[in-house]
Coordinates of C-alpha atoms and ligand atoms in Angstrom, one line a residue:
M1 CA 41.4 -67.3 -20.8
M2 CA 39.3 -64.7 -19.0
D3 CA 36.8 -63.1 -21.4
V4 CA 36.5 -59.5 -20.3
R5 CA 33.3 -59.1 -22.2
A6 CA 31.7 -61.3 -19.5
F7 CA 32.1 -58.2 -17.3
D8 CA 29.2 -56.3 -18.8
C9 CA 27.8 -56.0 -15.3
G10 CA 24.3 -56.8 -16.5
I11 CA 24.4 -54.0 -19.2
S12 CA 24.4 -56.2 -22.3
A13 CA 24.1 -53.1 -24.6
I14 CA 27.8 -52.3 -23.8
R15 CA 28.8 -55.5 -25.6
T16 CA 27.9 -53.9 -28.9
F17 CA 30.7 -51.4 -28.4
T18 CA 33.4 -53.9 -27.4
Y19 CA 36.0 -55.3 -29.8
S20 CA 36.4 -58.8 -30.9
R21 CA 39.8 -60.4 -30.2
H22 CA 41.2 -60.7 -33.7
Q23 CA 44.7 -59.2 -33.8
S24 CA 47.8 -59.5 -35.8
I25 CA 49.0 -61.8 -33.0
P26 CA 46.3 -63.5 -31.0
E27 CA 46.4 -63.0 -27.2
T28 CA 47.4 -66.1 -25.3
E29 CA 47.6 -67.1 -21.7
I30 CA 51.3 -67.9 -22.1
G31 CA 51.9 -64.4 -23.5
Q32 CA 49.9 -62.9 -20.6
R33 CA 52.0 -64.8 -18.0
R34 CA 55.2 -63.9 -19.8
I35 CA 54.4 -60.1 -19.4
L36 CA 53.2 -60.6 -15.8
S37 CA 56.4 -62.3 -14.8
K38 CA 58.5 -59.6 -16.5
W39 CA 56.4 -57.0 -14.6
N40 CA 56.8 -58.7 -11.3
R41 CA 60.6 -59.0 -11.9
L42 CA 61.1 -55.4 -13.2
R43 CA 58.4 -53.3 -11.5
N44 CA 60.6 -51.9 -8.7
S45 CA 63.6 -51.2 -11.0
L46 CA 61.4 -49.5 -13.6
H47 CA 60.1 -47.1 -10.9
E48 CA 63.6 -46.6 -9.5
R49 CA 65.0 -45.8 -12.9
T50 CA 63.0 -42.6 -13.1
A51 CA 64.9 -41.2 -10.1
R52 CA 68.4 -41.9 -11.5
S53 CA 70.7 -39.0 -12.3
P54 CA 70.6 -37.6 -15.8
E55 CA 74.2 -38.8 -16.3
E56 CA 73.2 -42.4 -15.3
I57 CA 70.2 -42.3 -17.6
A58 CA 72.3 -40.9 -20.5
G59 CA 74.8 -43.7 -19.9
F60 CA 72.1 -46.3 -20.0
Q61 CA 70.8 -44.8 -23.2
F62 CA 74.2 -44.6 -24.8
D63 CA 74.9 -48.3 -24.1
R64 CA 71.6 -49.3 -25.7
L65 CA 72.2 -47.0 -28.7
S66 CA 75.6 -48.2 -29.5
L67 CA 74.5 -51.8 -29.5
L68 CA 71.4 -51.0 -31.5
V69 CA 73.3 -49.0 -34.1
D70 CA 75.9 -51.7 -34.6
M71 CA 73.2 -54.3 -34.8
A72 CA 71.3 -52.3 -37.4
Y73 CA 74.4 -51.8 -39.5
I74 CA 75.2 -55.5 -39.4
T75 CA 71.7 -57.0 -39.9
H76 CA 69.4 -54.3 -41.4
P77 CA 69.7 -53.5 -45.1
F78 CA 68.3 -50.0 -44.9
Y79 CA 70.5 -48.9 -42.0
H80 CA 73.5 -50.8 -43.4
K81 CA 73.3 -48.8 -46.7
L82 CA 72.6 -45.5 -44.9
Y83 CA 75.4 -45.7 -42.4
K84 CA 77.9 -47.2 -44.9
S85 CA 77.3 -44.1 -47.0
V86 CA 78.7 -41.9 -44.3
G87 CA 81.6 -44.2 -43.5
F88 CA 80.3 -45.6 -40.3
N89 CA 81.7 -48.9 -39.0
P90 CA 80.5 -51.1 -36.1
G91 CA 82.1 -49.8 -32.9
D92 CA 82.3 -46.2 -34.2
L93 CA 79.8 -44.9 -31.7
V94 CA 82.0 -43.5 -28.9
T95 CA 80.6 -40.1 -28.0
W96 CA 77.3 -38.4 -28.2
E97 CA 78.7 -36.3 -31.1
N98 CA 79.1 -39.5 -33.0
Y99 CA 75.5 -40.3 -32.4
H100 CA 74.3 -36.8 -33.3
A101 CA 76.3 -37.0 -36.5
L102 CA 74.5 -40.1 -37.7
P103 CA 71.9 -39.4 -40.5
S104 CA 68.3 -38.9 -39.4
I105 CA 65.4 -40.5 -41.2
S106 CA 61.8 -39.5 -41.9
K107 CA 58.5 -41.4 -42.5
E108 CA 58.9 -40.6 -46.2
D109 CA 62.4 -42.2 -46.3
I110 CA 60.9 -45.3 -44.8
V111 CA 57.9 -45.5 -47.1
E112 CA 60.1 -45.1 -50.1
A113 CA 62.5 -47.9 -49.0
W114 CA 59.8 -50.1 -47.5
D115 CA 61.2 -53.4 -48.8
E116 CA 64.5 -52.8 -47.1
F117 CA 63.2 -51.2 -44.0
G118 CA 60.3 -53.4 -43.0
A119 CA 60.3 -56.6 -45.0
S120 CA 63.8 -57.8 -45.6
R121 CA 64.2 -59.6 -42.2
C122 CA 64.8 -63.2 -41.2
M123 CA 61.8 -63.2 -38.9
S124 CA 58.5 -63.2 -40.9
R125 CA 56.5 -60.0 -40.8
A126 CA 53.4 -62.1 -40.1
D127 CA 54.9 -63.0 -36.7
C128 CA 54.9 -59.3 -35.7
Y129 CA 52.3 -57.0 -34.3
S130 CA 51.4 -54.4 -36.8
A131 CA 49.8 -51.0 -36.5
R132 CA 49.2 -48.4 -39.2
T133 CA 50.0 -44.8 -38.9
S134 CA 49.4 -42.0 -41.3
G135 CA 51.2 -38.8 -41.3
S136 CA 50.7 -35.3 -42.6
S137 CA 51.8 -36.4 -46.0
G138 CA 48.9 -38.8 -46.0
K139 CA 51.2 -41.7 -46.6
A140 CA 50.4 -44.7 -44.4
L141 CA 53.2 -46.7 -42.7
N142 CA 52.9 -50.1 -41.3
I143 CA 54.7 -50.3 -37.9
L144 CA 55.9 -53.8 -37.0
Q145 CA 56.8 -54.9 -33.5
D146 CA 58.2 -58.2 -32.4
G147 CA 56.8 -59.8 -29.1
G148 CA 59.8 -58.6 -27.0
T149 CA 59.3 -55.0 -28.1
N150 CA 55.6 -55.2 -27.4
D151 CA 56.3 -56.5 -23.9
F152 CA 58.5 -53.5 -23.2
G153 CA 55.8 -51.1 -24.4
T154 CA 53.3 -52.8 -22.1
L155 CA 55.6 -52.6 -19.1
F156 CA 56.1 -48.8 -19.7
Y157 CA 52.3 -48.4 -19.7
L158 CA 51.9 -50.5 -16.5
R159 CA 54.5 -48.2 -14.8
H160 CA 52.7 -45.1 -16.1
Y161 CA 49.4 -46.2 -14.6
E162 CA 51.1 -46.6 -11.2
Q163 CA 52.7 -43.2 -11.6
M164 CA 49.2 -41.7 -12.3
L165 CA 47.7 -43.5 -9.2
G166 CA 50.7 -42.5 -7.1
R167 CA 50.7 -46.0 -5.6
K168 CA 51.0 -49.7 -6.5
R169 CA 48.0 -50.8 -8.6
V170 CA 46.2 -53.7 -7.0
A171 CA 45.9 -56.6 -9.4
N172 CA 42.1 -56.6 -9.6
E173 CA 41.8 -52.9 -10.4
W174 CA 40.4 -52.3 -13.9
L175 CA 41.6 -50.0 -16.5
Y176 CA 38.8 -48.7 -18.7
E177 CA 39.7 -47.7 -22.2
I178 CA 37.7 -45.8 -24.7
Y179 CA 39.7 -46.2 -27.9
L180 CA 39.8 -46.9 -31.6
A181 CA 41.1 -50.5 -31.3
P182 CA 41.2 -53.3 -28.8
P183 CA 44.3 -53.7 -26.5
R184 CA 46.8 -56.4 -27.3
F185 CA 46.3 -57.9 -23.8
T186 CA 43.0 -57.8 -21.9
S187 CA 44.6 -58.9 -18.7
F188 CA 47.8 -60.6 -17.5
D189 CA 46.6 -64.0 -16.3
G190 CA 43.6 -62.2 -14.8
A191 CA 45.7 -59.4 -13.2
F192 CA 45.4 -55.7 -14.2
P193 CA 42.3 -56.3 -16.4
V194 CA 41.4 -53.9 -19.2
F195 CA 37.8 -53.3 -20.5
T196 CA 37.9 -51.5 -23.9
I197 CA 35.0 -50.0 -25.7
S198 CA 34.8 -48.0 -29.0
N199 CA 34.5 -44.3 -28.9
Q200 CA 31.3 -44.8 -30.8
C201 CA 29.6 -45.8 -27.5
P202 CA 27.1 -43.2 -26.2
P203 CA 28.7 -41.4 -23.2
D204 CA 25.7 -42.2 -20.9
L205 CA 26.0 -45.9 -21.7
A206 CA 29.7 -45.9 -20.9
A207 CA 29.1 -44.0 -17.7
A208 CA 26.4 -46.5 -16.6
H209 CA 28.8 -49.4 -17.2
I210 CA 31.7 -47.6 -15.5
A211 CA 29.5 -47.1 -12.4
R212 CA 29.0 -50.8 -12.1
L213 CA 32.5 -52.1 -13.1
K214 CA 34.2 -49.5 -10.9
P215 CA 37.5 -49.2 -12.8
K216 CA 40.2 -47.0 -11.1
I217 CA 41.8 -45.8 -14.3
L218 CA 40.1 -44.3 -17.3
S219 CA 41.9 -43.8 -20.6
A220 CA 40.2 -41.9 -23.4
F221 CA 40.4 -39.2 -26.1
P222 CA 39.9 -35.7 -24.5
S223 CA 37.0 -35.0 -27.0
Y224 CA 35.2 -38.1 -25.7
L225 CA 35.7 -37.1 -22.0
T226 CA 34.5 -33.6 -22.8
R227 CA 31.3 -35.1 -24.3
M228 CA 30.9 -37.1 -21.0
V229 CA 31.4 -33.9 -19.0
S230 CA 28.8 -31.9 -21.0
S231 CA 26.1 -34.6 -21.0
I232 CA 26.4 -36.4 -17.6
A233 CA 25.6 -34.7 -14.3
D234 CA 27.6 -36.6 -11.7
L235 CA 30.9 -38.1 -12.9
S236 CA 32.7 -37.8 -9.6
G237 CA 30.5 -40.6 -8.1
L238 CA 32.1 -43.1 -10.6
G239 CA 35.1 -43.6 -8.4
I240 CA 37.7 -43.0 -11.1
E241 CA 41.1 -42.3 -9.4
A242 CA 43.1 -41.2 -12.4
I243 CA 42.5 -40.4 -16.1
C244 CA 44.8 -40.4 -19.0
T245 CA 44.2 -38.6 -22.3
N246 CA 46.0 -39.4 -25.5
S247 CA 46.0 -39.3 -29.3
E248 CA 44.5 -35.8 -29.7
S249 CA 45.6 -32.4 -28.8
S250 CA 43.9 -30.8 -25.8
I251 CA 44.4 -27.7 -23.8
D252 CA 45.1 -27.3 -20.1
A253 CA 41.7 -25.7 -19.4
E254 CA 39.9 -28.6 -21.1
R255 CA 41.8 -31.2 -19.0
D256 CA 41.2 -29.1 -15.9
R257 CA 37.4 -29.2 -16.6
I258 CA 37.5 -33.0 -17.1
A259 CA 39.5 -33.4 -13.8
E260 CA 37.0 -31.3 -11.9
A261 CA 34.0 -33.2 -13.2
F262 CA 35.5 -36.6 -12.5
G263 CA 37.1 -35.5 -9.2
A264 CA 40.3 -37.2 -10.5
P265 CA 43.6 -35.9 -11.9
V266 CA 44.1 -36.0 -15.7
F267 CA 47.5 -37.0 -17.2
D268 CA 48.1 -36.3 -20.8
E269 CA 50.4 -38.5 -22.9
Y270 CA 52.5 -38.0 -26.0
S271 CA 53.0 -41.1 -28.0
S272 CA 53.2 -42.5 -31.5
E273 CA 52.9 -45.9 -33.1
E274 CA 56.6 -45.6 -34.1
L275 CA 58.1 -44.7 -30.8
Y276 CA 55.4 -45.7 -28.3
L277 CA 55.3 -43.6 -25.1
I278 CA 57.5 -40.5 -25.7
A279 CA 56.4 -38.4 -22.8
T280 CA 53.8 -38.6 -20.0
Q281 CA 52.5 -35.9 -17.7
C282 CA 53.3 -36.2 -14.0
R283 CA 51.4 -35.0 -11.0
E284 CA 53.2 -31.6 -11.4
G285 CA 51.8 -31.3 -14.9
R286 CA 55.2 -31.7 -16.6
Y287 CA 55.6 -33.9 -19.7
H288 CA 58.6 -36.1 -18.7
L289 CA 60.3 -37.9 -21.5
I290 CA 60.2 -41.7 -21.2
E291 CA 64.0 -41.8 -21.2
D292 CA 64.3 -45.6 -20.9
N293 CA 62.0 -46.1 -23.9
V294 CA 63.2 -43.5 -26.2
R295 CA 66.2 -41.2 -26.7
V296 CA 64.9 -37.8 -27.6
D297 CA 66.8 -34.8 -29.0
V298 CA 66.0 -31.6 -30.9
L299 CA 67.3 -31.4 -34.5
T300 CA 68.8 -28.1 -35.3
P301 CA 67.2 -26.1 -32.4
D302 CA 66.6 -22.4 -32.7
R303 CA 67.9 -20.0 -30.1
A304 CA 65.1 -20.9 -27.7
G305 CA 65.9 -24.6 -28.1
R306 CA 62.9 -25.3 -30.2
G307 CA 63.1 -27.6 -33.2
E308 CA 62.0 -30.9 -34.7
I309 CA 62.1 -34.0 -32.6
V310 CA 64.6 -36.6 -33.5
A311 CA 64.3 -39.8 -31.5
T312 CA 65.5 -43.4 -31.3
S313 CA 63.3 -46.2 -29.9
L314 CA 65.5 -48.1 -27.4
T315 CA 63.2 -51.1 -27.6
N316 CA 62.1 -51.8 -31.2
T317 CA 64.4 -54.5 -32.5
F318 CA 62.5 -55.8 -35.5
M319 CA 61.9 -52.4 -36.9
P320 CA 64.5 -50.1 -35.4
F321 CA 63.6 -46.3 -35.5
I322 CA 67.1 -44.7 -35.2
R323 CA 67.3 -40.9 -35.3
Y324 CA 63.7 -40.8 -36.6
R325 CA 62.2 -37.4 -37.3
Q326 CA 58.6 -37.7 -36.4
G327 CA 57.6 -34.2 -37.5
D328 CA 56.6 -32.7 -34.1
V329 CA 58.2 -29.5 -32.9
I330 CA 59.4 -29.6 -29.3
Q331 CA 61.6 -27.8 -26.8
I332 CA 63.3 -29.8 -24.0
A333 CA 63.6 -28.0 -20.6
S334 CA 67.2 -27.3 -19.7
E335 CA 67.1 -27.5 -15.9
S336 CA 68.2 -30.8 -14.3
E337 CA 66.7 -30.3 -10.8
P338 CA 64.6 -33.2 -9.8
C339 CA 60.9 -32.6 -10.4
A340 CA 58.7 -32.5 -7.2
C341 CA 57.1 -35.7 -8.5
G342 CA 60.4 -37.5 -7.9
S343 CA 61.3 -38.1 -11.6
R344 CA 64.6 -37.0 -12.9
F345 CA 63.7 -37.8 -16.5
R346 CA 64.0 -34.6 -18.7
H347 CA 60.8 -32.8 -19.5
L348 CA 59.4 -30.9 -22.4
A349 CA 59.4 -27.1 -21.9
S350 CA 56.9 -26.8 -24.7
F351 CA 55.3 -29.0 -27.3
H352 CA 54.1 -27.5 -30.5
G353 CA 52.6 -30.4 -32.3
R354 CA 53.1 -31.2 -36.0
A355 CA 54.1 -28.8 -38.7
D356 CA 50.6 -29.2 -40.1
Q357 CA 49.2 -27.6 -36.9
F358 CA 51.0 -24.3 -37.6
L359 CA 49.1 -21.5 -39.1
V360 CA 50.8 -19.3 -41.6
S361 CA 50.4 -15.5 -41.8
R362 CA 51.0 -13.5 -45.0
T363 CA 52.9 -10.9 -43.0
R364 CA 54.5 -12.9 -40.2
G365 CA 55.1 -16.4 -41.7
T366 CA 54.7 -19.3 -39.3
I367 CA 52.7 -18.5 -36.2
Q368 CA 53.7 -20.2 -32.9
P369 CA 50.8 -22.5 -32.0
D370 CA 50.8 -21.5 -28.4
R371 CA 49.7 -18.0 -29.3
V372 CA 46.6 -19.4 -31.1
M373 CA 46.1 -21.9 -28.3
T374 CA 46.0 -19.1 -25.7
L375 CA 43.6 -17.2 -27.9
Y376 CA 41.0 -20.0 -28.2
T377 CA 41.4 -21.0 -24.6
H378 CA 40.2 -17.6 -23.6
T379 CA 37.6 -17.0 -26.3
L380 CA 36.1 -20.1 -27.8
F381 CA 36.6 -22.5 -24.9
P382 CA 34.9 -20.8 -21.9
K383 CA 31.5 -22.3 -21.0
D384 CA 29.5 -19.2 -21.8
G385 CA 30.7 -19.5 -25.4
Q386 CA 28.2 -22.4 -25.8
I387 CA 30.4 -24.0 -28.3
A388 CA 30.6 -27.8 -28.1
E389 CA 33.5 -28.2 -30.6
F390 CA 35.6 -26.0 -32.8
Q391 CA 38.4 -26.5 -35.3
V392 CA 40.6 -24.0 -37.0
V393 CA 41.5 -25.0 -40.6
Q394 CA 43.7 -23.1 -43.1
D395 CA 43.6 -24.1 -46.7
E396 CA 45.3 -21.1 -48.2
L397 CA 47.3 -18.0 -47.3
G398 CA 45.1 -15.1 -46.3
S399 CA 42.1 -17.0 -45.1
V400 CA 41.2 -19.3 -42.2
D401 CA 38.1 -21.4 -41.6
L402 CA 36.7 -21.6 -38.1
L403 CA 34.3 -24.6 -37.8
L404 CA 31.9 -24.5 -34.9
V405 CA 29.5 -27.0 -33.5
P406 CA 27.1 -25.1 -31.2
E407 CA 26.2 -26.7 -27.9
R408 CA 22.5 -25.9 -28.1
P409 CA 20.2 -27.8 -30.5
D410 CA 18.8 -24.5 -31.8
G411 CA 22.3 -23.5 -33.0
V412 CA 22.6 -20.4 -30.8
Y413 CA 26.1 -19.6 -29.5
N414 CA 27.9 -16.6 -28.0
E415 CA 28.8 -14.5 -31.1
G416 CA 30.8 -12.1 -29.0
R417 CA 33.2 -14.8 -28.1
V418 CA 33.7 -15.7 -31.7
E419 CA 34.2 -12.1 -32.7
A420 CA 36.9 -11.8 -30.0
F421 CA 38.6 -14.9 -31.5
V422 CA 38.4 -13.4 -35.0
T423 CA 39.8 -10.1 -33.8
G424 CA 42.6 -11.8 -31.8
L425 CA 43.6 -14.0 -34.7
K426 CA 43.9 -11.0 -37.0
E427 CA 46.2 -9.4 -34.4
I428 CA 48.3 -12.5 -34.1
F429 CA 48.6 -12.7 -37.9
A430 CA 49.3 -8.9 -38.1
D431 CA 46.9 -9.0 -41.0
E432 CA 43.8 -6.8 -40.9
K433 CA 42.6 -8.3 -44.1
L434 CA 42.8 -11.9 -43.0
D435 CA 39.5 -13.6 -44.1
V436 CA 38.2 -15.6 -41.1
R437 CA 35.2 -17.6 -42.3
V438 CA 33.0 -18.8 -39.4
R439 CA 31.2 -22.0 -40.5
V440 CA 28.6 -23.4 -38.1
V441 CA 28.1 -27.1 -38.6
A442 CA 26.0 -29.7 -36.9
A443 CA 29.0 -32.1 -36.6
M444 CA 32.6 -32.0 -37.5
P445 CA 33.3 -33.3 -41.0
A446 CA 34.5 -36.9 -41.0
S447 CA 37.9 -35.9 -42.4
L448 CA 38.5 -33.8 -39.3
S449 CA 36.7 -35.8 -36.6
H450 CA 38.6 -39.1 -36.6
K451 CA 41.2 -37.9 -34.3
R452 CA 40.6 -34.3 -33.3
R453 CA 43.0 -31.6 -34.1
L454 CA 42.2 -28.1 -33.0
V455 CA 44.3 -26.6 -35.7
T456 CA 45.0 -28.0 -39.1
N457 CA 47.0 -26.5 -41.9
R458 CA 46.2 -27.9 -45.3
I459 CA 48.0 -25.3 -47.5
G460 CA 49.5 -27.1 -50.4
R461 CA 47.6 -30.3 -49.9
S462 CA 45.0 -31.5 -52.4
Ligands
LIG501 ZN1 57.4 -34.5 -12.6

């Protein structure tokens, strides 16, 4: 099997930041060829699917859902008990109302009933891919995926990369990943290779290696790309054609700055270990739901249509996630006109992140995150603020901490910008007495820096 680390392009130091191959399921050539042959068989239809009418897509989803729900009732102890308790029988899923009436589940429900949910299966857990995820509650959950489920997830990513490029990807074009873990496949029998380094790698070393390897697609945390932009003069010469950002929240202005520096469009993605790709940005900037991977609805929407996401993975057979409440607050756009990108998959009108990214005011209650986002986009983010990183943390009602990492080594930053943020935040909170504590730090505390969040609410958490 091709060892991608051999492609260090004469920069041996990069090997320090590559990952070893150990995985819950080791990568094999047979596995690689299996995915490649699935991709070759399905590539065209996967692309064509995105242009199907909403009715056709809903029909496709419903067929999958009814089979999945029946199967879960029959073979899965957790769902069997849950659906039996509401009088469900196999075959009862006839209309969308039936589906919406099925009970929803949360991460806490799964953690509490772990033996039934994740372990009590005929196939051994050891034969599954596993990934850990932790939620706002701090409880960790092990996500298990069988090989077929993993293959589907891989195919959706391969499609996404071609959507980003706006063309077919040539088999020898590299994807360059800067991530927390190695990929499950480093190539598919030599085709569509992936070079992955840790985000601990210094940006200049990564740039030097990228300049030689010449990947077409770059995938990284927005915070890492921002570090590259601020420390490397010419990124546009690297020849990157498309960039995707994931795992962390970022703002439009930040992604625009990255796109300008690299001379390549940036596509953000919304995904989770539980559901995999949920929505990806298209060339028009819209977050289209990945309708053939996941059925997404809003649980008890408010008048504007905003509410908690409730979603079903259409592909995870070992560990089904059916009507799963992931905790994020979303709003699905109502128009059904095809997007200029060609996709007819529904898109998100807004995405508000997790409940623990909402700040709370003593006078107004929960603050809509887009108001705070607009404020920091115009105050803390502009270049003349000289702020390398910032985070807004709320531990108790009536006060907010603003953590700042100044750009300059001498710690000087634009205090006027910070004052404007503080004033604006008090206005949004309608609370003149709001105590905004500005804390200048050399680096973000480890508890906040693993995966960046710009806003964190820790009220009520120890
Ligand atoms: Zn679009």
